[in-house]
PDB file of C-alpha atoms and ligand atoms in Angstrom:
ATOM      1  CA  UNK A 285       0.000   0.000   0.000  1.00  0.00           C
ATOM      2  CA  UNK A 286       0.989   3.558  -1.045  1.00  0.00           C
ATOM      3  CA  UNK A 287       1.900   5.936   2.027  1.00  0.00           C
ATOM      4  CA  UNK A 288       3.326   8.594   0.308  1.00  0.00           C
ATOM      5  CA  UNK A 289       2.388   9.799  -3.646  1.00  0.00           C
ATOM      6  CA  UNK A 290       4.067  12.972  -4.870  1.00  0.00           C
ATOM      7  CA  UNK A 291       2.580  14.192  -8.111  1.00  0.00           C
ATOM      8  CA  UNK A 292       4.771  16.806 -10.159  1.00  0.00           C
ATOM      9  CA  UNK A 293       5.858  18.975  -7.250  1.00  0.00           C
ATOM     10  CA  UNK A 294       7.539  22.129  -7.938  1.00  0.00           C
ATOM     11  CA  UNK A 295       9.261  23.749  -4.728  1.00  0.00           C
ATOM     12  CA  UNK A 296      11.335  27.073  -4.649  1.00  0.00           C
ATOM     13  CA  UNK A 297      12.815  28.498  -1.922  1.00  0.00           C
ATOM     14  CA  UNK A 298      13.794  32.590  -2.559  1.00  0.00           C
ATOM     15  CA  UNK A 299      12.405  32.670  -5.517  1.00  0.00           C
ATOM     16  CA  UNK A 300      14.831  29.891  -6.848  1.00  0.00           C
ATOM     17  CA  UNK A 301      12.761  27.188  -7.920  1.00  0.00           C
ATOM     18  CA  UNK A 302      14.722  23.671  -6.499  1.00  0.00           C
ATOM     19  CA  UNK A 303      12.583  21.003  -7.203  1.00  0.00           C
ATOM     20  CA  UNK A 304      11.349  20.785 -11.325  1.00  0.00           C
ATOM     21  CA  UNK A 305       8.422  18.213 -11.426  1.00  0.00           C
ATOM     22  CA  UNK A 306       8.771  15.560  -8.870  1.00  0.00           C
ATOM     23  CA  UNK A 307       6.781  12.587  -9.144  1.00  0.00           C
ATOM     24  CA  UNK A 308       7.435   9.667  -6.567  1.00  0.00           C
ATOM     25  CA  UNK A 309       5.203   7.457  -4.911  1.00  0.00           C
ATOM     26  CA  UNK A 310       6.351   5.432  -1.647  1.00  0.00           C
ATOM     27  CA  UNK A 311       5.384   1.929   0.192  1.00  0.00           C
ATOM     28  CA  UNK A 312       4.548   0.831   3.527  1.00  0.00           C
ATOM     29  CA  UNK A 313       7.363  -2.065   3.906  1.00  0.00           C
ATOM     30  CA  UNK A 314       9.917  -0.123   2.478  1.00  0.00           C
ATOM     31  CA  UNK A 315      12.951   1.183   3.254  1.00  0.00           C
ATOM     32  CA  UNK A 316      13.994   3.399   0.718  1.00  0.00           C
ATOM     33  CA  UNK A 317      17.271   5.716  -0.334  1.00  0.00           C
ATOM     34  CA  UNK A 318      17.588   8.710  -1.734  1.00  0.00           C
ATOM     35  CA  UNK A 319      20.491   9.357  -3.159  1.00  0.00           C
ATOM     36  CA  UNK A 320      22.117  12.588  -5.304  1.00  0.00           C
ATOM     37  CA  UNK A 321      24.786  14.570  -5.142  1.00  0.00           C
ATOM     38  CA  UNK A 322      25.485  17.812  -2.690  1.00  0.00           C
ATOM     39  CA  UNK A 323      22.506  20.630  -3.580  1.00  0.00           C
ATOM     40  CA  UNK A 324      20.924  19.043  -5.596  1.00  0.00           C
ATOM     41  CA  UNK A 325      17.754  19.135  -3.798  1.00  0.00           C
ATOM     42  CA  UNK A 326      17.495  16.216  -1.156  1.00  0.00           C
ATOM     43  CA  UNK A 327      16.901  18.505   2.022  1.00  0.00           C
ATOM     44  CA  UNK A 328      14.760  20.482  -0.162  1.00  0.00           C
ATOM     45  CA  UNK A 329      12.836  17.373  -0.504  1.00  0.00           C
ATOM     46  CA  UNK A 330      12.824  16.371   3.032  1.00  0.00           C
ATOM     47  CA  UNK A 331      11.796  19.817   4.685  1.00  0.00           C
ATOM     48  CA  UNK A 332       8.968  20.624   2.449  1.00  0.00           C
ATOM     49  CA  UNK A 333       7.486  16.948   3.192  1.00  0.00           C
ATOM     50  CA  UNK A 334       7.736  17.920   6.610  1.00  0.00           C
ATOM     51  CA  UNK A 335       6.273  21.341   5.929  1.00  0.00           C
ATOM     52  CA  UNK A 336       9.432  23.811   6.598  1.00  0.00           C
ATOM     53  CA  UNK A 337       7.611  27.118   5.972  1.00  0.00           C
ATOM     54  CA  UNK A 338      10.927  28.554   3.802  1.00  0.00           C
ATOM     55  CA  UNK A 339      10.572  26.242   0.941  1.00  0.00           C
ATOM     56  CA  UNK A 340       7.315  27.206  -1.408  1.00  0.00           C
ATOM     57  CA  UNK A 341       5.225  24.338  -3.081  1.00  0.00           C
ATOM     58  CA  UNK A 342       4.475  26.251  -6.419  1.00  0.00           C
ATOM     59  CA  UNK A 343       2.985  23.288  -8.156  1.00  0.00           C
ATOM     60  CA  UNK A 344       2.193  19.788  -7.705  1.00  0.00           C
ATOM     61  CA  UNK A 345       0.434  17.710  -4.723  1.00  0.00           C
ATOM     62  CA  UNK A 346       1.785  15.366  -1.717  1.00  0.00           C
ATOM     63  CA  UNK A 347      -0.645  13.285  -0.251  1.00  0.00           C
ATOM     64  CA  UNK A 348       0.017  11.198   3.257  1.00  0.00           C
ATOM     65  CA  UNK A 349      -1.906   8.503   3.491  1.00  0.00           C
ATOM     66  CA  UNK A 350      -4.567   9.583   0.864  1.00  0.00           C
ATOM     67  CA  UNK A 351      -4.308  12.932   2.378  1.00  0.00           C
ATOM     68  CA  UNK A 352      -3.283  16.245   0.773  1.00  0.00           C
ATOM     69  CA  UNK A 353      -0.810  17.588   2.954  1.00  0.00           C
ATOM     70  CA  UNK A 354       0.666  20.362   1.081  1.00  0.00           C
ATOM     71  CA  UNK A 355      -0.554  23.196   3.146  1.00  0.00           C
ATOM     72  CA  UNK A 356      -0.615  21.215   7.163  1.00  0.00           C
ATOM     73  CA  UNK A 357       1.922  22.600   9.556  1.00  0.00           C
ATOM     74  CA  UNK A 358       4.840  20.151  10.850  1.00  0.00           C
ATOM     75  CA  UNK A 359       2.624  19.506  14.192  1.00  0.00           C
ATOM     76  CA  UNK A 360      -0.244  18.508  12.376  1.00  0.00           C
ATOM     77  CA  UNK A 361       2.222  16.541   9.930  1.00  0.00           C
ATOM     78  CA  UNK A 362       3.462  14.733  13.085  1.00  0.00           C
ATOM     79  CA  UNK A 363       0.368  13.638  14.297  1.00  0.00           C
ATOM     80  CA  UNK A 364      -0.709  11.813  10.833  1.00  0.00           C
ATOM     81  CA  UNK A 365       2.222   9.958  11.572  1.00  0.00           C
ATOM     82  CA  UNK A 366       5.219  11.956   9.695  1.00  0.00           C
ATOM     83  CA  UNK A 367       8.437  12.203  10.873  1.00  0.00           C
ATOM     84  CA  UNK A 368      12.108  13.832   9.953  1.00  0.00           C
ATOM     85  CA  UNK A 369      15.431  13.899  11.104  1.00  0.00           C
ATOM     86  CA  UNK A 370      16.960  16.807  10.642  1.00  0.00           C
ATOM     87  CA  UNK A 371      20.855  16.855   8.953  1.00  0.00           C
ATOM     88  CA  UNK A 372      21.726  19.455  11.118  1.00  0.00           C
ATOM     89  CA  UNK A 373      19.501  18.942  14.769  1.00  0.00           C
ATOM     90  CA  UNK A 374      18.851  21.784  16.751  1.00  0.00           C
ATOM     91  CA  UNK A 375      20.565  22.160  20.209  1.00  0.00           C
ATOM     92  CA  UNK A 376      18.174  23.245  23.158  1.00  0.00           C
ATOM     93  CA  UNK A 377      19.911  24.085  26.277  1.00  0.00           C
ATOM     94  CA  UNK A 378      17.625  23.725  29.540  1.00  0.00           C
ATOM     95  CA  UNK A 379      15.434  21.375  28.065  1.00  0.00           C
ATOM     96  CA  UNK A 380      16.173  17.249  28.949  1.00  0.00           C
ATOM     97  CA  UNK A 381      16.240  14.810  26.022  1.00  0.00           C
ATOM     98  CA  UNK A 382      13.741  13.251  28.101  1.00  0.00           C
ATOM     99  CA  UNK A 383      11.439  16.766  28.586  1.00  0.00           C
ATOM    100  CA  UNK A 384      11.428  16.834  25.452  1.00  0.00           C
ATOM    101  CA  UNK A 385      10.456  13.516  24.053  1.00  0.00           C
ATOM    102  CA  UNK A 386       7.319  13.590  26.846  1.00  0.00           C
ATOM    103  CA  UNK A 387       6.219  16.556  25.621  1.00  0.00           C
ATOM    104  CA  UNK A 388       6.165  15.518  21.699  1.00  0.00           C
ATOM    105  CA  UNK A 389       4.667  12.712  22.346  1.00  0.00           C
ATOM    106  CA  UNK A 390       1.321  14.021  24.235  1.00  0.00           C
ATOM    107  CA  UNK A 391       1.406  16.227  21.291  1.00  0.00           C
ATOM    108  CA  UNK A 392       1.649  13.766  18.988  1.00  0.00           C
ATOM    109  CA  UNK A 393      -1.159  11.102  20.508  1.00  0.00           C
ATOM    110  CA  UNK A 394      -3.023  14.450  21.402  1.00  0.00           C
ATOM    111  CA  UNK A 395      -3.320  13.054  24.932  1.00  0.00           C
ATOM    112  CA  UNK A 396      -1.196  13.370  28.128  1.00  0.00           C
ATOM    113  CA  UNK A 397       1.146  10.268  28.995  1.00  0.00           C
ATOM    114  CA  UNK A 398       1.558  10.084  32.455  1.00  0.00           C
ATOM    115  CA  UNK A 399       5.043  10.243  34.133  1.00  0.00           C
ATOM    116  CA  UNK A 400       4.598   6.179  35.671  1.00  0.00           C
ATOM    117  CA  UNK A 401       3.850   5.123  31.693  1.00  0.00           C
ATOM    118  CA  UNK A 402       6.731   7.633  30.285  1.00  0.00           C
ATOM    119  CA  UNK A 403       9.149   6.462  32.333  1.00  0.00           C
ATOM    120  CA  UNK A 404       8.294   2.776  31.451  1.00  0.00           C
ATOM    121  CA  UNK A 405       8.590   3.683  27.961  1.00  0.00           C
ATOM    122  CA  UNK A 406      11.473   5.006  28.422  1.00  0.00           C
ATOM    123  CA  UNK A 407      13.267   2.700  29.883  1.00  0.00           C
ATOM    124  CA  UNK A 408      12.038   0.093  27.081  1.00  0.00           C
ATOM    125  CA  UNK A 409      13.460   2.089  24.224  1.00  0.00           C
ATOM    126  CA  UNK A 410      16.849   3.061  25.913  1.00  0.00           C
ATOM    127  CA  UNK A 411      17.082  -0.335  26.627  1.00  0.00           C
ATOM    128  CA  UNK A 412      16.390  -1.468  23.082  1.00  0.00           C
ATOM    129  CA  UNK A 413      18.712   0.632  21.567  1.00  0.00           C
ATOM    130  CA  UNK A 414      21.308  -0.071  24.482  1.00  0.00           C
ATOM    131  CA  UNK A 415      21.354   3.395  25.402  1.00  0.00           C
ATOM    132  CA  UNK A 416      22.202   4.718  29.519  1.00  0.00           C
ATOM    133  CA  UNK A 417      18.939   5.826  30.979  1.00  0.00           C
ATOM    134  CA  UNK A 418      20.997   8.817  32.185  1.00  0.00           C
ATOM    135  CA  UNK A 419      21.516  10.169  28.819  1.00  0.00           C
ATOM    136  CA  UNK A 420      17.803  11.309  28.384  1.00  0.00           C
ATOM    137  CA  UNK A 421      18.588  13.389  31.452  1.00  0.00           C
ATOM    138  CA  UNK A 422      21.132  15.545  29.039  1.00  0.00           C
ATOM    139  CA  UNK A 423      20.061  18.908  27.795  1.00  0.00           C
ATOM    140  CA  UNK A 424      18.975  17.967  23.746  1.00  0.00           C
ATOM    141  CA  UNK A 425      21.720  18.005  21.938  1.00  0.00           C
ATOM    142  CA  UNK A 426      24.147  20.553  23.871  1.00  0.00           C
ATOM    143  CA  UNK A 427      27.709  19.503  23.256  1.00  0.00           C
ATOM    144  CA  UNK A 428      26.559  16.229  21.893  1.00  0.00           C
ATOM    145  CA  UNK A 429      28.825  14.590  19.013  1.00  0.00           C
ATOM    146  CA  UNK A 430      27.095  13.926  16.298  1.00  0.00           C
ATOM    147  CA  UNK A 431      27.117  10.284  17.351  1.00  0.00           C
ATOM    148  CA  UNK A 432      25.315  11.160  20.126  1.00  0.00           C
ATOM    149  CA  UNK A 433      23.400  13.634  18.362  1.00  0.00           C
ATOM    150  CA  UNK A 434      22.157  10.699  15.933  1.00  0.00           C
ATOM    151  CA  UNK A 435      21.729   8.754  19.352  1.00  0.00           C
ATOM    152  CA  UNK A 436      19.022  11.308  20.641  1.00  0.00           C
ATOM    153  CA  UNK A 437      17.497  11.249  16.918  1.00  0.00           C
ATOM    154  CA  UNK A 438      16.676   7.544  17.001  1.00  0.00           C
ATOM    155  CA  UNK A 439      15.339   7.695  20.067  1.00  0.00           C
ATOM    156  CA  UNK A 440      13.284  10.132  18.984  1.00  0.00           C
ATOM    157  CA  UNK A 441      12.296   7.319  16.564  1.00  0.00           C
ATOM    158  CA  UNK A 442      11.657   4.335  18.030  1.00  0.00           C
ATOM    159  CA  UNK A 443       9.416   6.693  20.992  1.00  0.00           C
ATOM    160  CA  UNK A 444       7.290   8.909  18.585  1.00  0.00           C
ATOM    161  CA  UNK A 445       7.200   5.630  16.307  1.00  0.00           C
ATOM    162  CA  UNK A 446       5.948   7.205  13.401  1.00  0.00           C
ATOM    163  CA  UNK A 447       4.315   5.697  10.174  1.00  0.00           C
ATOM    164  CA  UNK A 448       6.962   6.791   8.096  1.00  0.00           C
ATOM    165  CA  UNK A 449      10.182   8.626   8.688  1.00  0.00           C
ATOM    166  CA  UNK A 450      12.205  10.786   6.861  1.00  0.00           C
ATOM    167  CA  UNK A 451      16.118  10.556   7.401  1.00  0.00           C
ATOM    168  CA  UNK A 452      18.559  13.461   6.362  1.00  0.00           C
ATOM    169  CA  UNK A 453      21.842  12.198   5.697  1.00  0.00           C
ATOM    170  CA  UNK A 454      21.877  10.486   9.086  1.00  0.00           C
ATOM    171  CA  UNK A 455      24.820   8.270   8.017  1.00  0.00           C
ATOM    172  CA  UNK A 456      26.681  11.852   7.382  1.00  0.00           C
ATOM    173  CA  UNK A 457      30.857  11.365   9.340  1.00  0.00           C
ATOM    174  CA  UNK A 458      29.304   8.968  11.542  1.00  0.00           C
ATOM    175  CA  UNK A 459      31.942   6.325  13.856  1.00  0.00           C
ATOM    176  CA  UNK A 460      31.461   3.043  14.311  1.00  0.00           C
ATOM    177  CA  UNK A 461      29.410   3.526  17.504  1.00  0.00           C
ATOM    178  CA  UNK A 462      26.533   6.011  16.214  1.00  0.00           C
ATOM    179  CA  UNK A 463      26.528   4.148  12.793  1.00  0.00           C
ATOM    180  CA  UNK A 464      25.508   0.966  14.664  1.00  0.00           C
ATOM    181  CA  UNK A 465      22.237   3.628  16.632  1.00  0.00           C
ATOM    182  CA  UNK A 466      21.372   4.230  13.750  1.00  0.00           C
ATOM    183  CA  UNK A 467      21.085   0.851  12.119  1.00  0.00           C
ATOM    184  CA  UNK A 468      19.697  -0.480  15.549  1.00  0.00           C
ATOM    185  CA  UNK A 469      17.038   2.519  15.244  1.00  0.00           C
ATOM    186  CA  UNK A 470      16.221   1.822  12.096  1.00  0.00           C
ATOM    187  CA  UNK A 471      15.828  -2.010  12.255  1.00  0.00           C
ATOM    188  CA  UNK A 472      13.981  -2.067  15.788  1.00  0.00           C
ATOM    189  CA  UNK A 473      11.687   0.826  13.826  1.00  0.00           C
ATOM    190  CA  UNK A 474      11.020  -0.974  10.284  1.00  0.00           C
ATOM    191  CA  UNK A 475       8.070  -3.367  10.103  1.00  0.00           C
ATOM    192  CA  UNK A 476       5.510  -3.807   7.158  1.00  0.00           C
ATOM    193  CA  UNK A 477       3.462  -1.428   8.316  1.00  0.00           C
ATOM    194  CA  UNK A 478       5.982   1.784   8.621  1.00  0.00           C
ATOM    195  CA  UNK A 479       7.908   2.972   5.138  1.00  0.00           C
ATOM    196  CA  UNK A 480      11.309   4.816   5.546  1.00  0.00           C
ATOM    197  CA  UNK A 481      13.474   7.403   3.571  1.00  0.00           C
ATOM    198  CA  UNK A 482      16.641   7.499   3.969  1.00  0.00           C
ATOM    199  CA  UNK A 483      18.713  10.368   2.145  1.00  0.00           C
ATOM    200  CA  UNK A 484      22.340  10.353   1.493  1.00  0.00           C
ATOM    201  CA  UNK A 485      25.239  11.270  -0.949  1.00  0.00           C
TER     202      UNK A 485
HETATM  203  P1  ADP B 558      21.039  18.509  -0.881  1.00  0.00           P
HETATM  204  O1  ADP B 558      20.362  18.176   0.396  1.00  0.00           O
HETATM  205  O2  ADP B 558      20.697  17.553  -2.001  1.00  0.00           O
HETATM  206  O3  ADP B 558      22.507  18.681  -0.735  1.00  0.00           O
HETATM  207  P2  ADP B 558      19.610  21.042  -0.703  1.00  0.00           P
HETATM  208  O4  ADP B 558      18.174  20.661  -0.791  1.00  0.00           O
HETATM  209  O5  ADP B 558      20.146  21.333   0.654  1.00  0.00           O
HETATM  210  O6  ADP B 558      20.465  19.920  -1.427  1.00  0.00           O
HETATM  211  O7  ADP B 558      19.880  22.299  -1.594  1.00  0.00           O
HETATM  212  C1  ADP B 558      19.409  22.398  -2.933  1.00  0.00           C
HETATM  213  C2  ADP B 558      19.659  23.806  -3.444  1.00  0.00           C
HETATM  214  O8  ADP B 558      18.836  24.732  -2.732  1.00  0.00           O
HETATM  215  C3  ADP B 558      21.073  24.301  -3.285  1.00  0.00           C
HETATM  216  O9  ADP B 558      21.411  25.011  -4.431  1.00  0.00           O
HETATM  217  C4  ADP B 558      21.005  25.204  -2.095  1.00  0.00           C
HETATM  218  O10 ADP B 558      21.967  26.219  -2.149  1.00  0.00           O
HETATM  219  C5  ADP B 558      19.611  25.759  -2.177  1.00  0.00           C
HETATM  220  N1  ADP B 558      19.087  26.056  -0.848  1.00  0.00           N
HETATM  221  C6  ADP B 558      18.761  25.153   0.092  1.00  0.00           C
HETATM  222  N2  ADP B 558      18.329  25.742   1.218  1.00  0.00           N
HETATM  223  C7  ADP B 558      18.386  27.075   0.977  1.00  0.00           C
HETATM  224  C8  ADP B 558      18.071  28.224   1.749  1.00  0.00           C
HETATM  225  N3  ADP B 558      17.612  28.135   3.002  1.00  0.00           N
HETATM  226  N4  ADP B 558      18.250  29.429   1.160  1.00  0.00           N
HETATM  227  C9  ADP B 558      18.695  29.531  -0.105  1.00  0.00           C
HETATM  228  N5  ADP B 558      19.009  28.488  -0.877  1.00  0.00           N
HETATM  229  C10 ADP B 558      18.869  27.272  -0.361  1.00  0.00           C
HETATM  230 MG1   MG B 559      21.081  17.789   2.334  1.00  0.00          MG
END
């Protein structure tokens, strides 16, 4: 079954158009890779399926699950089951990995998980991806490497546990360590019923 169908999509961003006529259509199952060299529009791609407000669909449709989500915010993207990982991650001091992943996931299910059940979650997908506990208690992202950085992302993953996910050059000057996160994330993720991109050079 089709998840994602993009029919001739035309993006610009400053008034440079990016993206010439896209058509691609994606399966629950699947993993699949994008793959092109630098600028030649694979971000592009990847932030205006998640609904970055910079890039401007001119032309063309992308439907989610049979639904037209050209013009939905990232929130409401998220909650249909959407989600990206950004090639460069923001870093938000004062708020704990763990804060944070509570918080996007009541806004996610649109209803409030209580701290017992978190926790319990929590503990399930550190464990799964043989992460420390303690790590959720870090500030996201400050002064992570980016192994760690692509640590926090797949955790992220595996605890929103989207229906399809969107991967930015995740495998970007990775070492040994975060490579195997991410392939851990990724496999413990992928079932027949989720469909992944993943984007790289
Ligand atoms: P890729 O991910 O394949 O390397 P990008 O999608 O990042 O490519 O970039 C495609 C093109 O869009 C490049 O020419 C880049 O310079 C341009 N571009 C991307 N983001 C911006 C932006 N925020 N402002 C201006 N130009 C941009
Ligand atoms: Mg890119």
């Amino acid at each position: 079954m089709s998840i994602l169908k993009i029919k001739n999509l035309h993006v610009e961003i400053e008034g440079k158009e990016i993206i010439k006529g896209l058509n691609l259509e994606l399966e629950l199952g699947k993993i699949n890779v994008l793959m092109g060299p630098n600028g030649s529009g694979k971000s592009t791609l990847a932030n205006v399926i998640a609904g970055n407000p910079k890039y401007k669909i001119t032309s063309g449709e992308i439907f989610f699950n049979e639904i037209k989500i050209n013009d939905l915010a990232p929130n409401e993207k998220a909650k249909l089951g959407l989600f990206l990982s950004f090639q460069y991650p923001q870093e938000i001091e004062g708020v704990t990995i763990s804060t944070f992943l509570r918080s996007a996931l009541n806004s996610v299910k649109g209803k409030k998980i209580t701290i017992m059940d978190f926790r319990k979650l929590l503990e399930e997908k550190t464990k799964l991806l043989k992460l420390d506990i303690a790590f959720t208690e870090r500030y996201l992202n400050q002064g992570f490497s980016g192994g760690e950085k692509k640590k926090s992302e797949m955790l992220q993953l595996v605890v929103l546990d989207p229906k399809m996910a969107i991967l930015d050059e995740t495998d970007s000057g990775l070492d040994i360590d975060a490579l195997r996160a991410v392939s851990e994330g990724v496999n413990k993720f992928m079932n027949k019923d989720k469909c992944l991109l993943i984007i790289t050079h």
